PDB file of C-alpha atoms in Angstrom:
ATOM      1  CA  UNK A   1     -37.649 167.707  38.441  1.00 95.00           C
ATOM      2  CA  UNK A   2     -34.508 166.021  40.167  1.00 95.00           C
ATOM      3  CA  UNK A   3     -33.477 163.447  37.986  1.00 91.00           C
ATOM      4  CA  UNK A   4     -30.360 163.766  35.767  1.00 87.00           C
ATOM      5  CA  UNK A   5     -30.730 166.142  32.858  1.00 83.00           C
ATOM      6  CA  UNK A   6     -32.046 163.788  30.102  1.00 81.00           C
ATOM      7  CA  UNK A   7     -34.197 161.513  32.425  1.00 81.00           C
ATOM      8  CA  UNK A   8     -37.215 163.880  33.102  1.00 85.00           C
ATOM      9  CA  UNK A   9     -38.689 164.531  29.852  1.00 84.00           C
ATOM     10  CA  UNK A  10     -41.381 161.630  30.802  1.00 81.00           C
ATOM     11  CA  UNK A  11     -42.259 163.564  34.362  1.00 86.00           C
ATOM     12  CA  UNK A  12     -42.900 166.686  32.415  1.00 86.00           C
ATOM     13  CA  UNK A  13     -45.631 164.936  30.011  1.00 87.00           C
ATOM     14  CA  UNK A  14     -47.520 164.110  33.286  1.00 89.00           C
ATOM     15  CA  UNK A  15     -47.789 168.039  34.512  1.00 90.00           C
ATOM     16  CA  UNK A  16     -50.659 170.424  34.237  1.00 89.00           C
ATOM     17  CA  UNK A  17     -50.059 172.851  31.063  1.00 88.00           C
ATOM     18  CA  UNK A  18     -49.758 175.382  32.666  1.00 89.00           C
ATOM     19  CA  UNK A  19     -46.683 174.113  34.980  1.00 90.00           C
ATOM     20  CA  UNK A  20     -43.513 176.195  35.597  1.00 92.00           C
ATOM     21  CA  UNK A  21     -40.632 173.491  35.610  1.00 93.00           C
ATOM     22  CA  UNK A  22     -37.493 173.955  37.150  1.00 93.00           C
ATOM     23  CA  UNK A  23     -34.539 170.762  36.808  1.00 93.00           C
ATOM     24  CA  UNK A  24     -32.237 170.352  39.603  1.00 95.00           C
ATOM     25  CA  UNK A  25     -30.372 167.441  39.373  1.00 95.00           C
ATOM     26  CA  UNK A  26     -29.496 166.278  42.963  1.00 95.00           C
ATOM     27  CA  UNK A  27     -27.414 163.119  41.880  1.00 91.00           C
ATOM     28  CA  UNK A  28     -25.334 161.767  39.588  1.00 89.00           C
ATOM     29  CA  UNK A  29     -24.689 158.064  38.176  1.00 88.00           C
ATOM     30  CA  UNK A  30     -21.236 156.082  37.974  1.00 91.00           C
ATOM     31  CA  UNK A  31     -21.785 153.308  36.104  1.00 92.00           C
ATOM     32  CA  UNK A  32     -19.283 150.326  36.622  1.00 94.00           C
ATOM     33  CA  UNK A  33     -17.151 149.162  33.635  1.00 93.00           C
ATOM     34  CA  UNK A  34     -19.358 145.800  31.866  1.00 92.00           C
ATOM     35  CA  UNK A  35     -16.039 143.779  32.524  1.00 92.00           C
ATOM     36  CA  UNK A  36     -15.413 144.743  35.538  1.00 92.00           C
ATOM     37  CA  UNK A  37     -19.439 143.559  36.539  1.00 92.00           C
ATOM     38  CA  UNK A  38     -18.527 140.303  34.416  1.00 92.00           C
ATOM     39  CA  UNK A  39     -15.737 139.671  36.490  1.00 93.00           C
ATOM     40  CA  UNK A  40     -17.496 140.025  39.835  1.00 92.00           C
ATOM     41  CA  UNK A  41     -20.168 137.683  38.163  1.00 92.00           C
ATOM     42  CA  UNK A  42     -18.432 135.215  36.845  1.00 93.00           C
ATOM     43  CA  UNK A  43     -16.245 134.867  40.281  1.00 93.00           C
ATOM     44  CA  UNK A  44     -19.850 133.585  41.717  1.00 92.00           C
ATOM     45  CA  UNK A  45     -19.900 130.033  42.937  1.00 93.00           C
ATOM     46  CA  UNK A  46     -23.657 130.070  41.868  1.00 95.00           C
ATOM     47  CA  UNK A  47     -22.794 131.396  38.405  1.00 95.00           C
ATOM     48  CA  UNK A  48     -25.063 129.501  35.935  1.00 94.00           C
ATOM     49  CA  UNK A  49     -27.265 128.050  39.063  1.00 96.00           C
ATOM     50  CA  UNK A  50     -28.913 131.289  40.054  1.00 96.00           C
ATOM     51  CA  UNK A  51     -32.922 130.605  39.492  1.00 95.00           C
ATOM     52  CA  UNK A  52     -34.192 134.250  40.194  1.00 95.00           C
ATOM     53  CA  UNK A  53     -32.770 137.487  38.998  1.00 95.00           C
ATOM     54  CA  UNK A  54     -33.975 140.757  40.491  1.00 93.00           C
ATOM     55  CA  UNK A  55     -33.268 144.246  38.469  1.00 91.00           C
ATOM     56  CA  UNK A  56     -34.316 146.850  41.378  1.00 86.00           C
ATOM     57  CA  UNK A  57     -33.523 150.051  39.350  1.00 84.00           C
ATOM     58  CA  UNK A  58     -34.024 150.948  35.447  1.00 83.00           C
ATOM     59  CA  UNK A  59     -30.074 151.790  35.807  1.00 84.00           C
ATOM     60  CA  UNK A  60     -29.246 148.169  35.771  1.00 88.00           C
ATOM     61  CA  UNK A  61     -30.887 147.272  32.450  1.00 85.00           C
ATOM     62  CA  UNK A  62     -27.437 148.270  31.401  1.00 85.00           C
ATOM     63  CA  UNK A  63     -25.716 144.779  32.768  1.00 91.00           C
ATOM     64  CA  UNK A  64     -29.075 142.476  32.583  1.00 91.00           C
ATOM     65  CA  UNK A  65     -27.941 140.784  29.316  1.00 88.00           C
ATOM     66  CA  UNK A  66     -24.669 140.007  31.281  1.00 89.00           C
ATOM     67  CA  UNK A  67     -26.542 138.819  34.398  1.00 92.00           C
ATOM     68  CA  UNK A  68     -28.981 136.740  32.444  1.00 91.00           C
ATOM     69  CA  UNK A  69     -26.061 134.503  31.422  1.00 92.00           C
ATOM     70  CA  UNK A  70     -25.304 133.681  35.705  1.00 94.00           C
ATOM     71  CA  UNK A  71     -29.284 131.971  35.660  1.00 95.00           C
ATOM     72  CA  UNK A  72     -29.920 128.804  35.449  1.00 94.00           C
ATOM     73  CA  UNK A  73     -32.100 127.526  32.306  1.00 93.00           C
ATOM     74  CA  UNK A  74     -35.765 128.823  33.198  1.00 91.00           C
ATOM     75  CA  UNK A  75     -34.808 130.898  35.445  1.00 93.00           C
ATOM     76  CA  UNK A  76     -37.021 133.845  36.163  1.00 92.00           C
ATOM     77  CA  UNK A  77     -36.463 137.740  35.806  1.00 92.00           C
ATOM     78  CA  UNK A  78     -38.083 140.266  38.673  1.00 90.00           C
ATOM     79  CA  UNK A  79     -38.458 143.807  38.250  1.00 89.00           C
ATOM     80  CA  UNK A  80     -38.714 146.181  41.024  1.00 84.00           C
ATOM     81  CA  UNK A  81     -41.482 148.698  40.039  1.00 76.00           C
ATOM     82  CA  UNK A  82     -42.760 149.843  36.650  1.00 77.00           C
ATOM     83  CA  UNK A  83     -40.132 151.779  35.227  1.00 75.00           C
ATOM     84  CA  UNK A  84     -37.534 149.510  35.582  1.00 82.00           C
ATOM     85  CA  UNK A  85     -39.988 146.955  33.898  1.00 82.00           C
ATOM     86  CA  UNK A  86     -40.515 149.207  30.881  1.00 82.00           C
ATOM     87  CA  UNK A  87     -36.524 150.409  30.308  1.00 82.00           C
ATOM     88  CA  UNK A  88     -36.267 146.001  30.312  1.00 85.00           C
ATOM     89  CA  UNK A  89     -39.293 145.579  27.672  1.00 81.00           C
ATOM     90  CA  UNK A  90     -37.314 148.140  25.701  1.00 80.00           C
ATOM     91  CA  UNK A  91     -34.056 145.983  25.783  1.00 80.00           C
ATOM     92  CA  UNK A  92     -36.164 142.488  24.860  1.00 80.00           C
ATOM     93  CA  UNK A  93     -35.763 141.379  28.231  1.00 83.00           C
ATOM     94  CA  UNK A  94     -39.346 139.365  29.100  1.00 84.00           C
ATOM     95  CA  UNK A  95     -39.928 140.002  32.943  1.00 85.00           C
ATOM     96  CA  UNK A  96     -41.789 137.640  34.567  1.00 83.00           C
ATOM     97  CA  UNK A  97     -42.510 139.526  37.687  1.00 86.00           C
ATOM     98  CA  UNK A  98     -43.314 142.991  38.152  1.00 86.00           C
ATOM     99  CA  UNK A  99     -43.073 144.187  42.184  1.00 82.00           C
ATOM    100  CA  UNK A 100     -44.780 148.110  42.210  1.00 74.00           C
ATOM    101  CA  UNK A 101     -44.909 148.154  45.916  1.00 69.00           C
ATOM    102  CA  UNK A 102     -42.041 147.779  48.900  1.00 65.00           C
ATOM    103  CA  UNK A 103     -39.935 144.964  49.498  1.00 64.00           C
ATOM    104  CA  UNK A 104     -42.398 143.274  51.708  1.00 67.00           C
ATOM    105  CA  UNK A 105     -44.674 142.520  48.954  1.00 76.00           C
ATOM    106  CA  UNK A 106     -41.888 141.942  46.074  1.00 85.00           C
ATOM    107  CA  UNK A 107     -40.318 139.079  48.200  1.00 88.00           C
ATOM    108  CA  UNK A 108     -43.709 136.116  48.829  1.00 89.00           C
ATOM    109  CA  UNK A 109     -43.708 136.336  44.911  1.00 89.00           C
ATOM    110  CA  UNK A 110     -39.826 135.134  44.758  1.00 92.00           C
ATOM    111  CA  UNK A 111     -40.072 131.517  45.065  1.00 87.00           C
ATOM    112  CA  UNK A 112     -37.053 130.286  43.937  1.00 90.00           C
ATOM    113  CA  UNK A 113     -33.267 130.506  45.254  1.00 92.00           C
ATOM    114  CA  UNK A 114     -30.546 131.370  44.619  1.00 96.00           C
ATOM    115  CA  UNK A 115     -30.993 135.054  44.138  1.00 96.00           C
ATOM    116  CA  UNK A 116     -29.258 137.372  42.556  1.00 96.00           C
ATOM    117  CA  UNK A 117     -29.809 141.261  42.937  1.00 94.00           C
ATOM    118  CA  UNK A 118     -28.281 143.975  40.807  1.00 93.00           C
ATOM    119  CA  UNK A 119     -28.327 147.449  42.208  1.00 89.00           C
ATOM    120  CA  UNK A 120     -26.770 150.084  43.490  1.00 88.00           C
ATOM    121  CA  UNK A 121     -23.518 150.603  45.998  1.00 88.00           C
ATOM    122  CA  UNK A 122     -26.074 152.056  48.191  1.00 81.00           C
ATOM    123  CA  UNK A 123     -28.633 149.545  47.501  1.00 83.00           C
ATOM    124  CA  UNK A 124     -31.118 149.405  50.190  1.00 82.00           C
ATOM    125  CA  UNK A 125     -31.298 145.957  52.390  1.00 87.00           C
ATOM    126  CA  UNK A 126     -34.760 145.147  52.909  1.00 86.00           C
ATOM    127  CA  UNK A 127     -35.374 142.805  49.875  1.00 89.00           C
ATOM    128  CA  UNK A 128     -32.616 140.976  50.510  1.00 92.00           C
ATOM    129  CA  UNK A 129     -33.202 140.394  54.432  1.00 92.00           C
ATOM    130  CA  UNK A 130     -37.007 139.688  53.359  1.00 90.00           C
ATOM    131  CA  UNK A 131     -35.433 136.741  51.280  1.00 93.00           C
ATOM    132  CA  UNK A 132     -32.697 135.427  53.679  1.00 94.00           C
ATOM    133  CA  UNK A 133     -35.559 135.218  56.209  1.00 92.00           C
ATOM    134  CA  UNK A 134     -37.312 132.690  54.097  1.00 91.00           C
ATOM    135  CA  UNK A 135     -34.240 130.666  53.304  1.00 93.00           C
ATOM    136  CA  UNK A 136     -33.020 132.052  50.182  1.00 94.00           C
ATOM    137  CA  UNK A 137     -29.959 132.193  49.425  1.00 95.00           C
ATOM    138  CA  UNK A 138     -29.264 135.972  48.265  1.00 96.00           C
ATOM    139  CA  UNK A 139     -26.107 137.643  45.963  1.00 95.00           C
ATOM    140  CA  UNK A 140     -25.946 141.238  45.623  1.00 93.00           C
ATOM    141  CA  UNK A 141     -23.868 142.714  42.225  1.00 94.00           C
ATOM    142  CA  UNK A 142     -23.414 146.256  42.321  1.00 93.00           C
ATOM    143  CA  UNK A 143     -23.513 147.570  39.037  1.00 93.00           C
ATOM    144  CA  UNK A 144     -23.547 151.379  39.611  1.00 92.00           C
ATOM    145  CA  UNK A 145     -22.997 153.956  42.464  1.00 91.00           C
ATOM    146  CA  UNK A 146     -25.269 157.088  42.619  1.00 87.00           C
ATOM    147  CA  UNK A 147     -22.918 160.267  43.908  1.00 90.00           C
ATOM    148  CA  UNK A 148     -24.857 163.350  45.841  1.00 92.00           C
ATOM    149  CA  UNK A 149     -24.704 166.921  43.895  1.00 91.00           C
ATOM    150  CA  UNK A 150     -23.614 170.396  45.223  1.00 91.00           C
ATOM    151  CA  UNK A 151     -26.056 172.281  44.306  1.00 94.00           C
ATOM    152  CA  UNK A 152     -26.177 176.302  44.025  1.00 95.00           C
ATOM    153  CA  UNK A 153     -28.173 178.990  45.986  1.00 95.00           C
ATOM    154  CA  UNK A 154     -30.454 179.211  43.141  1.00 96.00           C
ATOM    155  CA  UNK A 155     -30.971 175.373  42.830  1.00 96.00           C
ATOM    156  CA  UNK A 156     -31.244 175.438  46.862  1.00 96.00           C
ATOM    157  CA  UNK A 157     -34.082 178.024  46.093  1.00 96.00           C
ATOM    158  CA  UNK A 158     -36.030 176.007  43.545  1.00 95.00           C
ATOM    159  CA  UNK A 159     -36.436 173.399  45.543  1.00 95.00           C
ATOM    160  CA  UNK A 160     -37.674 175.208  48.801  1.00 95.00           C
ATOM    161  CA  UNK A 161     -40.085 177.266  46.461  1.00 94.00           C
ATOM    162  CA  UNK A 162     -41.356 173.973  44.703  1.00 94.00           C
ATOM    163  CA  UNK A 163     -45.273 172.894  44.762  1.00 94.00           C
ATOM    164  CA  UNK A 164     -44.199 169.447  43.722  1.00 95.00           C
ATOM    165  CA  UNK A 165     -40.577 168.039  43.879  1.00 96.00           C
ATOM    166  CA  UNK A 166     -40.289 164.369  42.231  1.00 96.00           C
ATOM    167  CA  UNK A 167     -37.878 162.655  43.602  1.00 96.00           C
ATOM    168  CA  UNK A 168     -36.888 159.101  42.602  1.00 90.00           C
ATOM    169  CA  UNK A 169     -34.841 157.202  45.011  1.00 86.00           C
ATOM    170  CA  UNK A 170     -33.761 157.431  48.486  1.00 89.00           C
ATOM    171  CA  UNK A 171     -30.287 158.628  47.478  1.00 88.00           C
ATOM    172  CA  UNK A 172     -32.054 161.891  45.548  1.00 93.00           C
ATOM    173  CA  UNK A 173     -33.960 162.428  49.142  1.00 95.00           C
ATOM    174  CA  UNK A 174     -31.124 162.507  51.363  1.00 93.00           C
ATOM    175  CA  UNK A 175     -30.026 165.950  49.191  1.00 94.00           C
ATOM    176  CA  UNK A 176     -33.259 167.573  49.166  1.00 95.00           C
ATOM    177  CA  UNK A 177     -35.000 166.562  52.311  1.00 95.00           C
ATOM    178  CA  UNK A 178     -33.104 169.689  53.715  1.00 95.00           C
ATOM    179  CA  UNK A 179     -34.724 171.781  51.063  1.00 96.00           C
ATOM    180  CA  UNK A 180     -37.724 170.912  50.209  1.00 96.00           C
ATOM    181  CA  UNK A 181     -40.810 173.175  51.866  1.00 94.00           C
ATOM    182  CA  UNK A 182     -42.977 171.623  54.729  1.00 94.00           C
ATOM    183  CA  UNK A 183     -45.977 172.654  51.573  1.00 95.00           C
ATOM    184  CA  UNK A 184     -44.796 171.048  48.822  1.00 96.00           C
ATOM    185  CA  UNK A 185     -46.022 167.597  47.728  1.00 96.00           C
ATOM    186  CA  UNK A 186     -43.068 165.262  47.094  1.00 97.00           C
ATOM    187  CA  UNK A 187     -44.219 163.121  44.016  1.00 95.00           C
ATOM    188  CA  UNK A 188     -42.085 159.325  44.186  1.00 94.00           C
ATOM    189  CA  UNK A 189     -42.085 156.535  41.794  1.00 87.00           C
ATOM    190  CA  UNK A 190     -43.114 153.592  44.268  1.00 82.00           C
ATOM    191  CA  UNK A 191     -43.331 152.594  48.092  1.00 81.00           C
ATOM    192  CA  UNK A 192     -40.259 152.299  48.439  1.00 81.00           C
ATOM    193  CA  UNK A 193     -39.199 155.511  48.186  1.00 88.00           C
ATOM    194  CA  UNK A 194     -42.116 156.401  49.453  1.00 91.00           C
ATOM    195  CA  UNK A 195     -41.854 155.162  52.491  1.00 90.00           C
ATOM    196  CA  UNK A 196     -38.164 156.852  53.057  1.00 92.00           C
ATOM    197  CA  UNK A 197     -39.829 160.045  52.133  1.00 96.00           C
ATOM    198  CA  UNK A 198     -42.445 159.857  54.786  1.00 96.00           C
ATOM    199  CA  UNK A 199     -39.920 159.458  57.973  1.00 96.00           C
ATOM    200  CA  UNK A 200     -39.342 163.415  57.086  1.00 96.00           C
ATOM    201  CA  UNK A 201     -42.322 165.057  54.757  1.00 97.00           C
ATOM    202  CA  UNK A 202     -46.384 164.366  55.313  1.00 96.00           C
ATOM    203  CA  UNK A 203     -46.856 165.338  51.772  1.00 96.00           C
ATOM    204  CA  UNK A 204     -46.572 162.767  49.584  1.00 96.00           C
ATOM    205  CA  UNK A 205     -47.594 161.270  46.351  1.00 94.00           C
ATOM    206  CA  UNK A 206     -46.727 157.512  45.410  1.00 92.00           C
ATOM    207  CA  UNK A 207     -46.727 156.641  41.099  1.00 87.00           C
ATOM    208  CA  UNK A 208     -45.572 157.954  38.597  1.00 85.00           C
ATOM    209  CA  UNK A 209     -48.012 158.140  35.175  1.00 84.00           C
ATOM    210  CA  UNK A 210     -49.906 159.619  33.153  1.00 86.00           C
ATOM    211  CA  UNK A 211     -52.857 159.757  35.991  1.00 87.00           C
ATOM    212  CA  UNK A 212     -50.917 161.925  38.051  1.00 89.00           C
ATOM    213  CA  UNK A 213     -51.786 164.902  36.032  1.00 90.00           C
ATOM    214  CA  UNK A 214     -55.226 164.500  37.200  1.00 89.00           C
ATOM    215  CA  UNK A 215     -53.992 164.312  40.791  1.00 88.00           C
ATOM    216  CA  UNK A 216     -51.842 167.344  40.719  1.00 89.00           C
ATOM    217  CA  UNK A 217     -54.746 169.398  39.573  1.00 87.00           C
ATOM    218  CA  UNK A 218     -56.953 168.448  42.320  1.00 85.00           C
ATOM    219  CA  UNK A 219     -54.581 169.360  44.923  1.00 83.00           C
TER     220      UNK A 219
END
């Protein structure tokens, strides 16, 4: 497990019973101050005209109540995969549109502009340039920045000796891709990551749920 200590205890219900699990954290979150996110927001020429707003990571759930206010009446809410759909049902937040693939098929079901995206620092272009292509008008807010880890010898060693690694964003890969055993099945979230994954490992398994204890013992 690579999350952040605190943030796998959901993985772990979807292993075998009989599964040795190891956590090594390869990143860490910094989230930006609410104000300082409010500020950026607010600075917006489009504040209050925005018509679609699109959460791509559970992270931001944090700043969607602030971020709702920038939309215009009726405006829409998209969520980029599952997860970050259920950590917004938690928070009250109806989401109209849930994307679990790539950015390819997220962006034909945005049909309104303005756009605004909250993310990462780091967040990865495609949706964005998808949208732009089309005409829509696209704002990215950062809300957060995800930092690398140095990780030990023995965390080094887990992950080379792993049978399945999860790994749940791009920024997570670039730390263990160096690691991580030509054997071992990478487990991801979505496509998206997915996809990333893929340009350096042939193993790879795309969802995370409860069915993927059922996949993991057929391997």
């Amino acid at each position: 497990m690579t999350r952040e200590r605190g943030l796998n205890d959901s993985l772990a219900e979807w292993l075998p019973d009989d599964a040795v699990v190891s956590e090594v954290p390869l990143t860490t979150t910094r989230y930006l101050d609410a104000e300082e996110v409010q500020r950026a927001l607010r600075a917006s020429e489009l504040f209050g005209l925005y018509r679609t707003l699109v959460v791509t990571s559970a992270r931001t759930a944090l700043y969607v109540a602030l971020a709702r206010r920038a939309l215009i009446e009726g405006g829409s809410v998209v969520s980029v995969g599952s997860a970050t759909a259920r950590a917004l049902e938690s928070d009250d937040v109806e989401v109209d549109v849930v994307g679990d693939g790539g950015a390819e098929d997220l962006a034909p079901q945005i049909g309104e502009g303005p756009v605004l995206l909250l993310g990462a620092a780091s967040m990865r272009p495609e949706l964005a340039t998808a949208l732009q292509a089309r005409g829509l008008s696209v704002t990215t807010l950062t809300c957060y920045e995800t930092v690398p880890a140095v990780l030990s010898e023995e965390e080094t060693r887990k992950l080379r000796e792993g049978d399945v690694v999860f790994i749940g964003a791009p920024s997570a890969w670039l730390v263990a891709k160096v690691f991580v055993g030509a054997n071992s099945w990478v487990v991801v979230p979505g496509a998206t990551t997915g996809e990333v994954v893929r340009k350096d490992h042939a193993r790879v398994i795309e969802g995370w749920g409860p069915s993927l204890r059922e996949h993991l013992q057929a391997l």
